[in-house]
CSV table of C-alpha atoms in Angstrom, one decimal:
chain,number,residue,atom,x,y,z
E,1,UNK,CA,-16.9,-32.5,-20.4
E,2,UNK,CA,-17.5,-29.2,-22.5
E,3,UNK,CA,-15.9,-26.0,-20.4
E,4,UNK,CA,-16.1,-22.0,-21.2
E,5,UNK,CA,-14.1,-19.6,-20.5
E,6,UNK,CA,-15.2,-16.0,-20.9
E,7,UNK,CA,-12.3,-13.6,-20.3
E,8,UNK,CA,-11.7,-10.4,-22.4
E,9,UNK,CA,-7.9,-11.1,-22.5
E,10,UNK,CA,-7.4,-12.8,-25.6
E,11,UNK,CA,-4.0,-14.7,-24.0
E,12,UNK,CA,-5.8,-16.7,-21.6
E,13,UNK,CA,-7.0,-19.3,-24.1
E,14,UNK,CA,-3.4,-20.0,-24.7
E,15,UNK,CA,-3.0,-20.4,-21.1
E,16,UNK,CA,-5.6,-22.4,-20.5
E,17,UNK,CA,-5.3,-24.7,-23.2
E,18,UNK,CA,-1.8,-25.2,-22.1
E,19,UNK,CA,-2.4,-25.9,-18.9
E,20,UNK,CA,-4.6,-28.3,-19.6
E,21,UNK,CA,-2.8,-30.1,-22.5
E,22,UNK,CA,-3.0,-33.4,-20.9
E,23,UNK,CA,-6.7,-33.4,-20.2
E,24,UNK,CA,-7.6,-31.9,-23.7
E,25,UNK,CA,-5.4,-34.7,-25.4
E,26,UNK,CA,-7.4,-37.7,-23.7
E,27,UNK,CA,-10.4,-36.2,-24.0
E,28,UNK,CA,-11.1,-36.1,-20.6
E,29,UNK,CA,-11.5,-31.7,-21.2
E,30,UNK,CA,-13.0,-29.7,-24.0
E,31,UNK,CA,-12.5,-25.8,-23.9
E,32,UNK,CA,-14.3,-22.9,-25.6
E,33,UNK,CA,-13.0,-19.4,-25.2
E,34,UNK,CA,-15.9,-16.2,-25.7
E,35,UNK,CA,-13.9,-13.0,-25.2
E,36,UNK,CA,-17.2,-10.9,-24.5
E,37,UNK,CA,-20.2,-12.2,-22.3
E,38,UNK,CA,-22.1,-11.3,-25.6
E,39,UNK,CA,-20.1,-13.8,-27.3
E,40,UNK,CA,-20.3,-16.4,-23.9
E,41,UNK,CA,-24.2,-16.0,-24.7
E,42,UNK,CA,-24.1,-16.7,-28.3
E,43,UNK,CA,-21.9,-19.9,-27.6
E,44,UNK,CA,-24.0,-21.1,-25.4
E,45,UNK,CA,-26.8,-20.9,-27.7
E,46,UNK,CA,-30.3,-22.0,-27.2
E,47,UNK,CA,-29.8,-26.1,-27.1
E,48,UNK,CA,-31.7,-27.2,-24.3
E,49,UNK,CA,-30.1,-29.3,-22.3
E,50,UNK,CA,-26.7,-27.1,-23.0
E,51,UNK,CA,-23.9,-28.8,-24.3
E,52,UNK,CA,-21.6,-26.4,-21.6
E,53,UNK,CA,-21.7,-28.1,-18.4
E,54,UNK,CA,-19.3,-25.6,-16.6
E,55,UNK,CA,-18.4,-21.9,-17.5
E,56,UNK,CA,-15.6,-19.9,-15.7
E,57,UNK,CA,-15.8,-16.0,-16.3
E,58,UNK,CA,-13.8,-12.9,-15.4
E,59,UNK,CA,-15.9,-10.1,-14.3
E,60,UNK,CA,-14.2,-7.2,-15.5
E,61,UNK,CA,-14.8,-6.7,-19.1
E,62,UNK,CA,-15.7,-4.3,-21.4
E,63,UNK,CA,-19.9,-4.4,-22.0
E,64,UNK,CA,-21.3,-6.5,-20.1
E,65,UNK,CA,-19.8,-7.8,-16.9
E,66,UNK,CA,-19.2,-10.7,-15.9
E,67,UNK,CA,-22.0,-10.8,-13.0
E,68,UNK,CA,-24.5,-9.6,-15.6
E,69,UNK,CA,-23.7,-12.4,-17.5
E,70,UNK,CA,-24.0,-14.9,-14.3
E,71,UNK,CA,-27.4,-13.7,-14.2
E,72,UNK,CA,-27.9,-13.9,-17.7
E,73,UNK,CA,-26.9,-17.9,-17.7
E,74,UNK,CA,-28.3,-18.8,-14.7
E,75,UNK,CA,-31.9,-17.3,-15.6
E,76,UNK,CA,-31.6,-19.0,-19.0
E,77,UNK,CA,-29.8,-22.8,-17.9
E,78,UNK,CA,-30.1,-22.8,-13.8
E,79,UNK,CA,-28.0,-26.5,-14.6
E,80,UNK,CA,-25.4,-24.7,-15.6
E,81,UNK,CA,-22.3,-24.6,-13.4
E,82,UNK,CA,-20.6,-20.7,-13.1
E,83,UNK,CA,-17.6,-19.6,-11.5
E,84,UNK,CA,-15.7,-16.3,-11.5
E,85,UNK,CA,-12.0,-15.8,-12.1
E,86,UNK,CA,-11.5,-11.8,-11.0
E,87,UNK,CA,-8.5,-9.7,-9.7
E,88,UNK,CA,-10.8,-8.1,-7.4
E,89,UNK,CA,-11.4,-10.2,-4.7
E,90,UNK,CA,-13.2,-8.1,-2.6
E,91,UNK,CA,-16.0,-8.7,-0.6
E,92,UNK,CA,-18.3,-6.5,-2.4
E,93,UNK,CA,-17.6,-8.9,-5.8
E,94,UNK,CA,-17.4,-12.0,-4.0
E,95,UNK,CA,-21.1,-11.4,-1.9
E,96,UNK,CA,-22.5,-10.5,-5.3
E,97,UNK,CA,-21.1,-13.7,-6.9
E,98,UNK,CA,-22.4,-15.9,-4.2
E,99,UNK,CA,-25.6,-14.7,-3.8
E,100,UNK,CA,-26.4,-14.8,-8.1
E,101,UNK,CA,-25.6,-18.2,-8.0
E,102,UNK,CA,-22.0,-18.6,-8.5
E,103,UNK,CA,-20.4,-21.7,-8.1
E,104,UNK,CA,-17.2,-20.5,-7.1
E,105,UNK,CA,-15.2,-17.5,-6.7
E,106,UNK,CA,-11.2,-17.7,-8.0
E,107,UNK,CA,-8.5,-14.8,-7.7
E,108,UNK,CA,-6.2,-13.8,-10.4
E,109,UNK,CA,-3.3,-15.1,-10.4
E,110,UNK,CA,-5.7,-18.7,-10.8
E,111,UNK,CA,-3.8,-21.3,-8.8
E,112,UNK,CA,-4.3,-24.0,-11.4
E,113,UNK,CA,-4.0,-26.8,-9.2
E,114,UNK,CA,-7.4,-25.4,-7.1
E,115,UNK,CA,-8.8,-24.6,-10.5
E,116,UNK,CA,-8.1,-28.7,-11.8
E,117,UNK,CA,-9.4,-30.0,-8.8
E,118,UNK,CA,-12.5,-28.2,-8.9
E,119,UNK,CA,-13.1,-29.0,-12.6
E,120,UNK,CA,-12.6,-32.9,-11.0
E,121,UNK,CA,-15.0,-33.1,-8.8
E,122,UNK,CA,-17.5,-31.6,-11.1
E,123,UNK,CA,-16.6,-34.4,-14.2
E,124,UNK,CA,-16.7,-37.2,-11.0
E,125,UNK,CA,-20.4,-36.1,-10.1
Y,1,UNK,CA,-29.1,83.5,41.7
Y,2,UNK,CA,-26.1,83.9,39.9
Y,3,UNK,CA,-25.0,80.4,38.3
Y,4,UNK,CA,-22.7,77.7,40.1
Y,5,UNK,CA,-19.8,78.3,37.8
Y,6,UNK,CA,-19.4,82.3,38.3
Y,7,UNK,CA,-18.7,81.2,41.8
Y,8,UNK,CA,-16.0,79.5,41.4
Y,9,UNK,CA,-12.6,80.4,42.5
Y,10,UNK,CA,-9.1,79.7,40.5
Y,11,UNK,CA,-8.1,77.7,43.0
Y,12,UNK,CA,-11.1,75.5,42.4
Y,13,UNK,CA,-10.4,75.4,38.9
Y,14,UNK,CA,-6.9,74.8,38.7
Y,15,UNK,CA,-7.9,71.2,40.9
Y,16,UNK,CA,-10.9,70.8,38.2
Y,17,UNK,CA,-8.2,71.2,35.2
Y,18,UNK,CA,-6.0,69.4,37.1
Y,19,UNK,CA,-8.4,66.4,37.7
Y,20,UNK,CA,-9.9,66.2,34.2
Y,21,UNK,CA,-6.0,66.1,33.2
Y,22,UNK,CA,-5.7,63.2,35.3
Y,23,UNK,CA,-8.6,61.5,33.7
Y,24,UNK,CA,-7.2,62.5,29.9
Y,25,UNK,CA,-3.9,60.5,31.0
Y,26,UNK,CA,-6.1,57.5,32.3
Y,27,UNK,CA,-8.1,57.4,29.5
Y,28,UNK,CA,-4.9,57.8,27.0
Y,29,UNK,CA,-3.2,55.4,28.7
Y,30,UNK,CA,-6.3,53.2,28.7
Y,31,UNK,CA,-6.7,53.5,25.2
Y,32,UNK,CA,-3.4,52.9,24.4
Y,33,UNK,CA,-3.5,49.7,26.5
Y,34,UNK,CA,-6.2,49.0,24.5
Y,35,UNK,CA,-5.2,49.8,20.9
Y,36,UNK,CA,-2.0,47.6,22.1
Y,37,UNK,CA,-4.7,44.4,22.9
Y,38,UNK,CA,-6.5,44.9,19.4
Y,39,UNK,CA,-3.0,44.9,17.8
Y,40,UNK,CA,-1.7,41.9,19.4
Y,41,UNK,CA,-5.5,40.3,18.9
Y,42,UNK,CA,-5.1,41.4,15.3
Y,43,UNK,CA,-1.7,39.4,15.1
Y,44,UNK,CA,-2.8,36.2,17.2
Y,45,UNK,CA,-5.9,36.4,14.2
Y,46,UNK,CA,-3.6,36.9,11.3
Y,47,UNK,CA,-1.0,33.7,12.5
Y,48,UNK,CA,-4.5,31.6,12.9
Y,49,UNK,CA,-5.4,32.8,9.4
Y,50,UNK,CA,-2.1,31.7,7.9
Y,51,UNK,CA,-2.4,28.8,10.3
Y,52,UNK,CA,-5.7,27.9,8.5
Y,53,UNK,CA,-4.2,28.6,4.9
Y,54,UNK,CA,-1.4,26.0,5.6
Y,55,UNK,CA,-4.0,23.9,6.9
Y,56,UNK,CA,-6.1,24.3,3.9
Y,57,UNK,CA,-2.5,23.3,1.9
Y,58,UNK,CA,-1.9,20.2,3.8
Y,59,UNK,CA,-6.0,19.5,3.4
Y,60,UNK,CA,-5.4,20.1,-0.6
Y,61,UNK,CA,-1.9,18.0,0.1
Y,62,UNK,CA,-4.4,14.8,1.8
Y,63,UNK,CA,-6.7,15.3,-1.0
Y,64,UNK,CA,-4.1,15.0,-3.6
Y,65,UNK,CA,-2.0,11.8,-2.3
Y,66,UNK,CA,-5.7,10.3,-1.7
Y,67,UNK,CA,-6.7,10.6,-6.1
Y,68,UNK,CA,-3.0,9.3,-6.4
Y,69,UNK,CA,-3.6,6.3,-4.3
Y,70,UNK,CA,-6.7,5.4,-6.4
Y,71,UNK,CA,-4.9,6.3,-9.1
Y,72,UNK,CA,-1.8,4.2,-8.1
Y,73,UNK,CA,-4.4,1.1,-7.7
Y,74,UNK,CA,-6.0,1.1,-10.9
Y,75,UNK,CA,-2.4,1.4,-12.6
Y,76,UNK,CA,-1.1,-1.9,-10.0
Y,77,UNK,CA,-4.3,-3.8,-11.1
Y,78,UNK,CA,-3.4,-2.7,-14.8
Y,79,UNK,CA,0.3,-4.2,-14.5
Y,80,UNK,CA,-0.8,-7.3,-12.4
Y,81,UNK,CA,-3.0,-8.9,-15.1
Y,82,UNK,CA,-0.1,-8.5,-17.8
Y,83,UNK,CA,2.4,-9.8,-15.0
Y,84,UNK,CA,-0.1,-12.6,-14.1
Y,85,UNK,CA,0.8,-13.5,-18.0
Y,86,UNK,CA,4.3,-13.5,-17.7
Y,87,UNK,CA,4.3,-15.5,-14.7
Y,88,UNK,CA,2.0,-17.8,-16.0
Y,89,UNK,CA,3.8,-18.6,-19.3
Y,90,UNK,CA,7.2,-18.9,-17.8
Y,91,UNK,CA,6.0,-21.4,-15.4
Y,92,UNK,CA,4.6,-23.4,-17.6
Y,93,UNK,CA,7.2,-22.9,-20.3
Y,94,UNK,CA,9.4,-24.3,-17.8
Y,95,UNK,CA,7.0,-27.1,-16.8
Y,96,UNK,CA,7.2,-28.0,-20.6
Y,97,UNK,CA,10.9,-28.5,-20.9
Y,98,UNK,CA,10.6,-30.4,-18.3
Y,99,UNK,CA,9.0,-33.0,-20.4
Y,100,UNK,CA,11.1,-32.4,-23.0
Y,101,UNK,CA,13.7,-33.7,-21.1
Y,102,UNK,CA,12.2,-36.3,-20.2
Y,103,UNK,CA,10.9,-37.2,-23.7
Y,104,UNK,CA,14.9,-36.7,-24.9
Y,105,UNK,CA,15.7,-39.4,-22.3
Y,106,UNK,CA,14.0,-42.0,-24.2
Y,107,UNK,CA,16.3,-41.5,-27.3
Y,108,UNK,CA,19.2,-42.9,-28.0
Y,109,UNK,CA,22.8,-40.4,-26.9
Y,110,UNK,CA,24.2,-38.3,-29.8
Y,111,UNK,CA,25.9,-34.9,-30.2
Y,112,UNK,CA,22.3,-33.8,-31.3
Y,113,UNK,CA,20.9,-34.6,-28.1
Y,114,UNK,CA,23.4,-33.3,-25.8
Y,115,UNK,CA,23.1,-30.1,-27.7
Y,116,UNK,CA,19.8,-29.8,-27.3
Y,117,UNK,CA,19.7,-30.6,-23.5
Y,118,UNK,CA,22.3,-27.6,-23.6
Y,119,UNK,CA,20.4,-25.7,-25.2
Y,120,UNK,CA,17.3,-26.9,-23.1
Y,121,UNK,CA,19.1,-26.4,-20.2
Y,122,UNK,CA,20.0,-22.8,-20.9
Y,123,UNK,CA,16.2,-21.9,-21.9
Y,124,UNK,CA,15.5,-22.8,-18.8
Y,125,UNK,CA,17.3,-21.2,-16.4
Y,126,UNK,CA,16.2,-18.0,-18.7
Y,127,UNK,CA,12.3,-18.3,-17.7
Y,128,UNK,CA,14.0,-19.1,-14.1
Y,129,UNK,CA,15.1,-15.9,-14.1
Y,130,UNK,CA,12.1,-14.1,-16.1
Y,131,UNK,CA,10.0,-15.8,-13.4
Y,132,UNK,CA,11.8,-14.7,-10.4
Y,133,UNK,CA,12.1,-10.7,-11.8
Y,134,UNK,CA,8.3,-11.6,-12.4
Y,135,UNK,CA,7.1,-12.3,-9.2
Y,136,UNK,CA,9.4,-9.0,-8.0
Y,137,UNK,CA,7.3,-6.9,-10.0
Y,138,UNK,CA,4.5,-9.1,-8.5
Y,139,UNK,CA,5.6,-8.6,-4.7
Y,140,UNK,CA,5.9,-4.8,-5.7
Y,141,UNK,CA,2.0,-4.1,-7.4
Y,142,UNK,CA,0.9,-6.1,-4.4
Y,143,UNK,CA,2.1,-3.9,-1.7
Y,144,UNK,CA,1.2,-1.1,-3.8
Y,145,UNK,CA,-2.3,-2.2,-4.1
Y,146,UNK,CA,-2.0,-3.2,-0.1
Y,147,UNK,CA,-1.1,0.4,0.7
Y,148,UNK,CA,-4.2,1.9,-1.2
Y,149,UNK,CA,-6.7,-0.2,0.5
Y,150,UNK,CA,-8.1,0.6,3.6
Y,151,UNK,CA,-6.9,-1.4,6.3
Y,152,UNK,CA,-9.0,-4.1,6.8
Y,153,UNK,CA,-8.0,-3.8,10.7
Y,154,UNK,CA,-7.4,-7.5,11.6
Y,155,UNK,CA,-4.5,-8.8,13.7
Y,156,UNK,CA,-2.9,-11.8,12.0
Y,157,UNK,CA,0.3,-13.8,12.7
Y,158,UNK,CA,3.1,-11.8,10.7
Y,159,UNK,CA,7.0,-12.4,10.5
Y,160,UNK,CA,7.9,-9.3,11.9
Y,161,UNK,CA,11.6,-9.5,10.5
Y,162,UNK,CA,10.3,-10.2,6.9
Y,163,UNK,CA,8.0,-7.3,6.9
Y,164,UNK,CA,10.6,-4.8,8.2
Y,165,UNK,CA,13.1,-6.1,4.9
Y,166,UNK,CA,10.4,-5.4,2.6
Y,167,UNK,CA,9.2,-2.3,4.0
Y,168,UNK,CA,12.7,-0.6,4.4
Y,169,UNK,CA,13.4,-1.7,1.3
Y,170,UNK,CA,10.5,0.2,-0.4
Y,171,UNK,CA,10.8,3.0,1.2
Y,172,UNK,CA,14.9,3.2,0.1
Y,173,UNK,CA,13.6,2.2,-3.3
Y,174,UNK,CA,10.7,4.9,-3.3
Y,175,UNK,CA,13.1,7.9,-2.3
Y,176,UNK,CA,15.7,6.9,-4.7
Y,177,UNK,CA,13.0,7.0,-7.5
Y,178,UNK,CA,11.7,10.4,-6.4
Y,179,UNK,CA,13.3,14.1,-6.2
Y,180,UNK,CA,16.6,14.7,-4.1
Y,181,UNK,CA,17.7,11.1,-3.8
Y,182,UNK,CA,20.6,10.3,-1.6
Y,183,UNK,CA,23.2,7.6,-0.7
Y,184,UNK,CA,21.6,5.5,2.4
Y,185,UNK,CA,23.8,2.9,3.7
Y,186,UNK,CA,21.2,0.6,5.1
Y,187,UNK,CA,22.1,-1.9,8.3
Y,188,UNK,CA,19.4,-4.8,9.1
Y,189,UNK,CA,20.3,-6.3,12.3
Y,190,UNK,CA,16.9,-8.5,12.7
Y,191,UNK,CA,16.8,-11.0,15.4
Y,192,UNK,CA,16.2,-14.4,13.8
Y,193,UNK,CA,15.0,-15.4,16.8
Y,194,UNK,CA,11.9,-13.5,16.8
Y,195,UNK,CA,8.9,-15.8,16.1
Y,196,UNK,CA,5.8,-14.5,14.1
Y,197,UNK,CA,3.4,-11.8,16.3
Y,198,UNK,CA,0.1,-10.7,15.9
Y,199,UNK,CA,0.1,-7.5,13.7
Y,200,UNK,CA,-2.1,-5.7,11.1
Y,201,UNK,CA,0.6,-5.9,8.6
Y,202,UNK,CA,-0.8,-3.7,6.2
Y,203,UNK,CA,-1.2,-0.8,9.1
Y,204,UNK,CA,2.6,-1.6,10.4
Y,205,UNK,CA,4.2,-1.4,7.3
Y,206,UNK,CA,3.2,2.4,7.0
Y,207,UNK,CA,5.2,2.6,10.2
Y,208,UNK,CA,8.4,1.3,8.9
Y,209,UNK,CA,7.7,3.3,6.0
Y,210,UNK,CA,7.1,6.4,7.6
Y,211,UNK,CA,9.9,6.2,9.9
Y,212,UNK,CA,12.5,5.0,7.3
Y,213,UNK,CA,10.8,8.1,5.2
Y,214,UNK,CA,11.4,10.5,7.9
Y,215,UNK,CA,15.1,9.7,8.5
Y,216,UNK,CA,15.6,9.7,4.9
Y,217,UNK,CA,14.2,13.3,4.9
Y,218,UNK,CA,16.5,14.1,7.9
Y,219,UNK,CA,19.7,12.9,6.8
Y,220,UNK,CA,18.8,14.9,3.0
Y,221,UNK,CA,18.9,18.5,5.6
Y,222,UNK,CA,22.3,16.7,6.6
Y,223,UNK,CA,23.7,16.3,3.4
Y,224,UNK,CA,22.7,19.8,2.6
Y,225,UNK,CA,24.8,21.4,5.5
Y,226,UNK,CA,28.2,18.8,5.7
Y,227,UNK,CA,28.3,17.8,2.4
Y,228,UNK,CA,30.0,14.2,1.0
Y,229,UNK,CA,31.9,14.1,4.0
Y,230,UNK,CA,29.0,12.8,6.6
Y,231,UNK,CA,28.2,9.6,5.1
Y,232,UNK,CA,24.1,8.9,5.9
Y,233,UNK,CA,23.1,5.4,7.9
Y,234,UNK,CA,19.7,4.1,8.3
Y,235,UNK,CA,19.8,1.6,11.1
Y,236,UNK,CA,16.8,-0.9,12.0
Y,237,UNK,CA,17.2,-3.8,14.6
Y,238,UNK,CA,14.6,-6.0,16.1
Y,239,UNK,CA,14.8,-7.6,19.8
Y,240,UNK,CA,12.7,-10.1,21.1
Y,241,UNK,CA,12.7,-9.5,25.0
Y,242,UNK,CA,10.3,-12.0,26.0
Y,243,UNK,CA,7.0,-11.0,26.0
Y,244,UNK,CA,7.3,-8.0,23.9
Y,245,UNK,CA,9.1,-7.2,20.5
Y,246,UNK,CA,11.8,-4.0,20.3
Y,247,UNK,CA,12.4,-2.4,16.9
Y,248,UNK,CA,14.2,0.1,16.4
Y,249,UNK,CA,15.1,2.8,13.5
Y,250,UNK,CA,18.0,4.7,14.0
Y,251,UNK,CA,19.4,7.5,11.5
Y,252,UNK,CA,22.6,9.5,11.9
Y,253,UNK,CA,21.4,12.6,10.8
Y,254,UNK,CA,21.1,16.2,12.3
Y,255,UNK,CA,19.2,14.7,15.3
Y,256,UNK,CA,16.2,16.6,16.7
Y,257,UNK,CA,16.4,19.3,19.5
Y,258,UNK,CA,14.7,19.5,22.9
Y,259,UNK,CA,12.2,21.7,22.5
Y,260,UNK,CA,10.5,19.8,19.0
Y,261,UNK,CA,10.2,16.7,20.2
Y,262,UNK,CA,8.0,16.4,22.5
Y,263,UNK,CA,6.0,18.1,19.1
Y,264,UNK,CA,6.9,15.3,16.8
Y,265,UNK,CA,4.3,13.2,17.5
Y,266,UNK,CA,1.2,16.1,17.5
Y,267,UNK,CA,-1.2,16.1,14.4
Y,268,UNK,CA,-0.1,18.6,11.6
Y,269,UNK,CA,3.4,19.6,13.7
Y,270,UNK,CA,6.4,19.4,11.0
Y,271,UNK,CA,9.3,21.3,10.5
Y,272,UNK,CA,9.4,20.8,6.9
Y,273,UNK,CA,8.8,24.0,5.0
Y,274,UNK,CA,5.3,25.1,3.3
Y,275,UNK,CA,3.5,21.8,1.9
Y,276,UNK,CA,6.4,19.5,1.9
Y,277,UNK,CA,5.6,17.6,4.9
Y,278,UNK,CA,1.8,17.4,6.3
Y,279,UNK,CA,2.7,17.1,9.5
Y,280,UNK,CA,1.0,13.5,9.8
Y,281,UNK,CA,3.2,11.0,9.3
Y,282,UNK,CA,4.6,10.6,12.8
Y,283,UNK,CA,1.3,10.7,14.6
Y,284,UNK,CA,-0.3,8.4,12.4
Y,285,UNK,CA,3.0,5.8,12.9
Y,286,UNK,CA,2.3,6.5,16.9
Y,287,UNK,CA,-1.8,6.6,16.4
Y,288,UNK,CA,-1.0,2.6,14.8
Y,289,UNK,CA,1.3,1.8,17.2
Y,290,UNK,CA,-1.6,2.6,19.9
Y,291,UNK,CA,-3.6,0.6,17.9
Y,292,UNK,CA,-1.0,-2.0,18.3
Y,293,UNK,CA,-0.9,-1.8,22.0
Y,294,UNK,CA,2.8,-0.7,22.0
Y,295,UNK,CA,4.7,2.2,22.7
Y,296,UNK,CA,7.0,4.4,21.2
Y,297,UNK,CA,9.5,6.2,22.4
Y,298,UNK,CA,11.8,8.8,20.7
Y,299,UNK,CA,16.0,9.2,22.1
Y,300,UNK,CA,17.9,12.0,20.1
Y,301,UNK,CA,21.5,13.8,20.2
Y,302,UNK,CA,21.7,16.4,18.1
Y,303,UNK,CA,24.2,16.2,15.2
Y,304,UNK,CA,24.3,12.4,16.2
Y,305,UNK,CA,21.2,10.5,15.9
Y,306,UNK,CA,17.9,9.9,16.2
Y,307,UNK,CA,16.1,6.9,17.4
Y,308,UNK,CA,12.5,6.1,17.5
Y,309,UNK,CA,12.1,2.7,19.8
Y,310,UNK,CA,8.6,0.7,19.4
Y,311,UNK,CA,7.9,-2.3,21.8
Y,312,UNK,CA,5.5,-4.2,20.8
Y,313,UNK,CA,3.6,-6.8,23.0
Y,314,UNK,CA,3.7,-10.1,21.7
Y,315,UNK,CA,-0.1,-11.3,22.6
Y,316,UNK,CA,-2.6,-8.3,22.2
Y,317,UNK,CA,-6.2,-8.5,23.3
């Protein structure tokens, strides 16, 4: 199962990759990092169905935010799966999330173990 | 005819003179009366005028600390996401050597191996400790962040004892870090006992703030006067007596008289000096201990202590 994560911090692919060592050795996991939603978009391409089945985004970031680029993906790929990882979790954000669309709503620091779970049940349905 | 005033005789005007003279004096001591009003209206006008200017200070004093709690928020999100990082890694650094281990089990003993366990060993309790200085940094931002936020006004279940710690703790820690800092000897005498009560833990922690703040402040005016040989003591103790909670925050500083404090708890009242108190703190701490359905009651001697007494109910409606 292809997953993207857009986040403007450059660390969190280390992170994430290392977290998830085990499921990126089997193969169960394969992870792309965009560090812009421009980049997310360019990723993602135009390949119809998209090869991304999930894509987890912070929404802080420089240029385009990351609820602009919920929009963006879900008006382009509604089959898409989108969560947001932010360290605003206020209602304001979380509302917004919701009601574009989002799958999901995480708070930084991500509790890894909700995050894996999550990611679970999606590669089980 | 001849006129009126031909005709009369001294006699007559002697009384006329002396009447009119009668009426001068009435009238000078009217006006003097008067002029006296205006000048004691003119004063009661100045003092409100310089009441409004210090006012307008503590206003400009409101408006200030509000730009530095936004400002104090973006900086705690700024050090959070970094800190988030360092927390991260070192958790899973430590997850990592964990397997190491593990891995170095399957091989067969040598001096090689033991000296790596060692060395193994020692790495790890190093991101123990960068991990628990970590999320102390963490606990900090957080309650910075907390106190910026408006409160969100809900009641929840809160370990009153725990709160009180932290709370005291940040305040010491805050006044140490800023202008003037003095030598506290802090006592926690927290009653284990106490079980968790319904609280809006980010309102009550700016009590224990303010309170500790305030006898911080007052023991400083102590220090100033007796010098190294009054040593300062911030007491807090917390008594569970049944249905309701006790805590109290005791200082042994100058005390407050008589007369101020039944003032202490009125808006804007301080008897710090131009703009370095705003007069708020106390009757915000009573205004949330309304809130709180509780009551709080303040015992003083002066030169000996002061102690502000909070009981809490332990159900609230």
């Amino acid at each position: 199962m292809k997953i993207l994560f857009v986040d403007d911090e450059r660390d969190v692919e280390a992170l994430f990759r290392q977290k998830f060592r085990k499921e990126i050795k089997s193969g169960e996991l394969e992870l792309s990092f965009a560090f812009s939603g421009d980049e997310a978009l360019d990723l993602l391409g135009t390949e119809n169905p998209p090869k991304f089945v999930y894509v987890f985004s912070d929404i802080n970031m420089p240029g385009m935010s990351g609820l602009d680029l919920l929009e963006k993906i879900k008006g382009k790929f509604p089959q898409i799966k989108v969560s947001m990882i932010s360290a605003y979790g206020d209602t304001e954000n979380y509302n917004k999330a919701i009601n574009s669309g989002a799958q999901g709503f995480f708070t930084k620091p991500v509790d890894f173990e909700k995050l894996r779970n999550e990611i679970k049940e999606i590669s089980r349905a | 005819m001849k006129p009126e005033r031909e005709t009369m005789s001294t006699s007559e005007l002697i009384s006329k003179i002396t009447e009119l003279e009668g009426q001068i004096v009435k009238l000078t001591k009217q006006t003097k009366s008067d002029v006296s009003k205006l000048k004691t209206q003119q004063n009661r006008a100045d003092e409100a005028v310089n009441d409004l200017k210090v006012i307008q200070q503590q206003l400009l004093q409101q408006e200030k600390l509000a730009s530095l709690g936004q400002l104090t928020a973006g900086i705690a999100h700024e050090i959070k996401n970094p800190l988030n990082f360092v927390n991260n890694f070192s958790e899973l650094s430590m997850d990592f050597i964990q397997e190491i281990e593990e891995e170095l089990e399957k091989l067969n003993d040598s001096t090689e191996k033991e000296n790596i366990l060692e060395l193994l060993s020692d790495v790890k309790s190093n991101l123990h400790k960068i991990k628990h200085h970590g999320s102390r940094a963490d606990s900090i931002v957080k309650s910075m962040l907390m106190h910026s936020r408006g409160g969100t006004g809900t009641m929840d279940p809160t370990n009153l004892n725990d709160l009180i710690r932290e709370y005291v703790n940040l305040a010491f820690h805050g006044m140490r870090a800023n202008k003037n800092p003095i030598n506290v000897d802090i006592r926690l005498d927290l009653d284990e006992s106490l079980s968790k009560i319904n609280i809006n833990a980010e309102d009550f922690s700016r009590v224990i703030l303010n309170l500790s703040k305030n006898a911080f402040d007052a023991m400083r005016d102590k220090i100033a006067v007796k010098g190294s040989a009054y040593k300062s003591i911030l007491a807090v103790r917390t008594k569970d007596l049944g249905d309701k909670v006790l805590i109290v925050v005791e200082d042994n500083g100058p005390g407050v008289p008589d007369e101020i404090r039944d003032k202490l708890l009125i808006p804007f009242f301080t008897t710090k000096k131009g703009t370095e108190g705003t007069g708020l703190g106390l009757s915000i701490t009573h205004e949330i201990i309304k809130t709180h359905e509780g009551s709080l009651e303040i015992e003083s001697e002066l030169d000996q202590f002061t102690r502000f007494k909070i009981t809490l109910p332990k159900t609230t409606t």
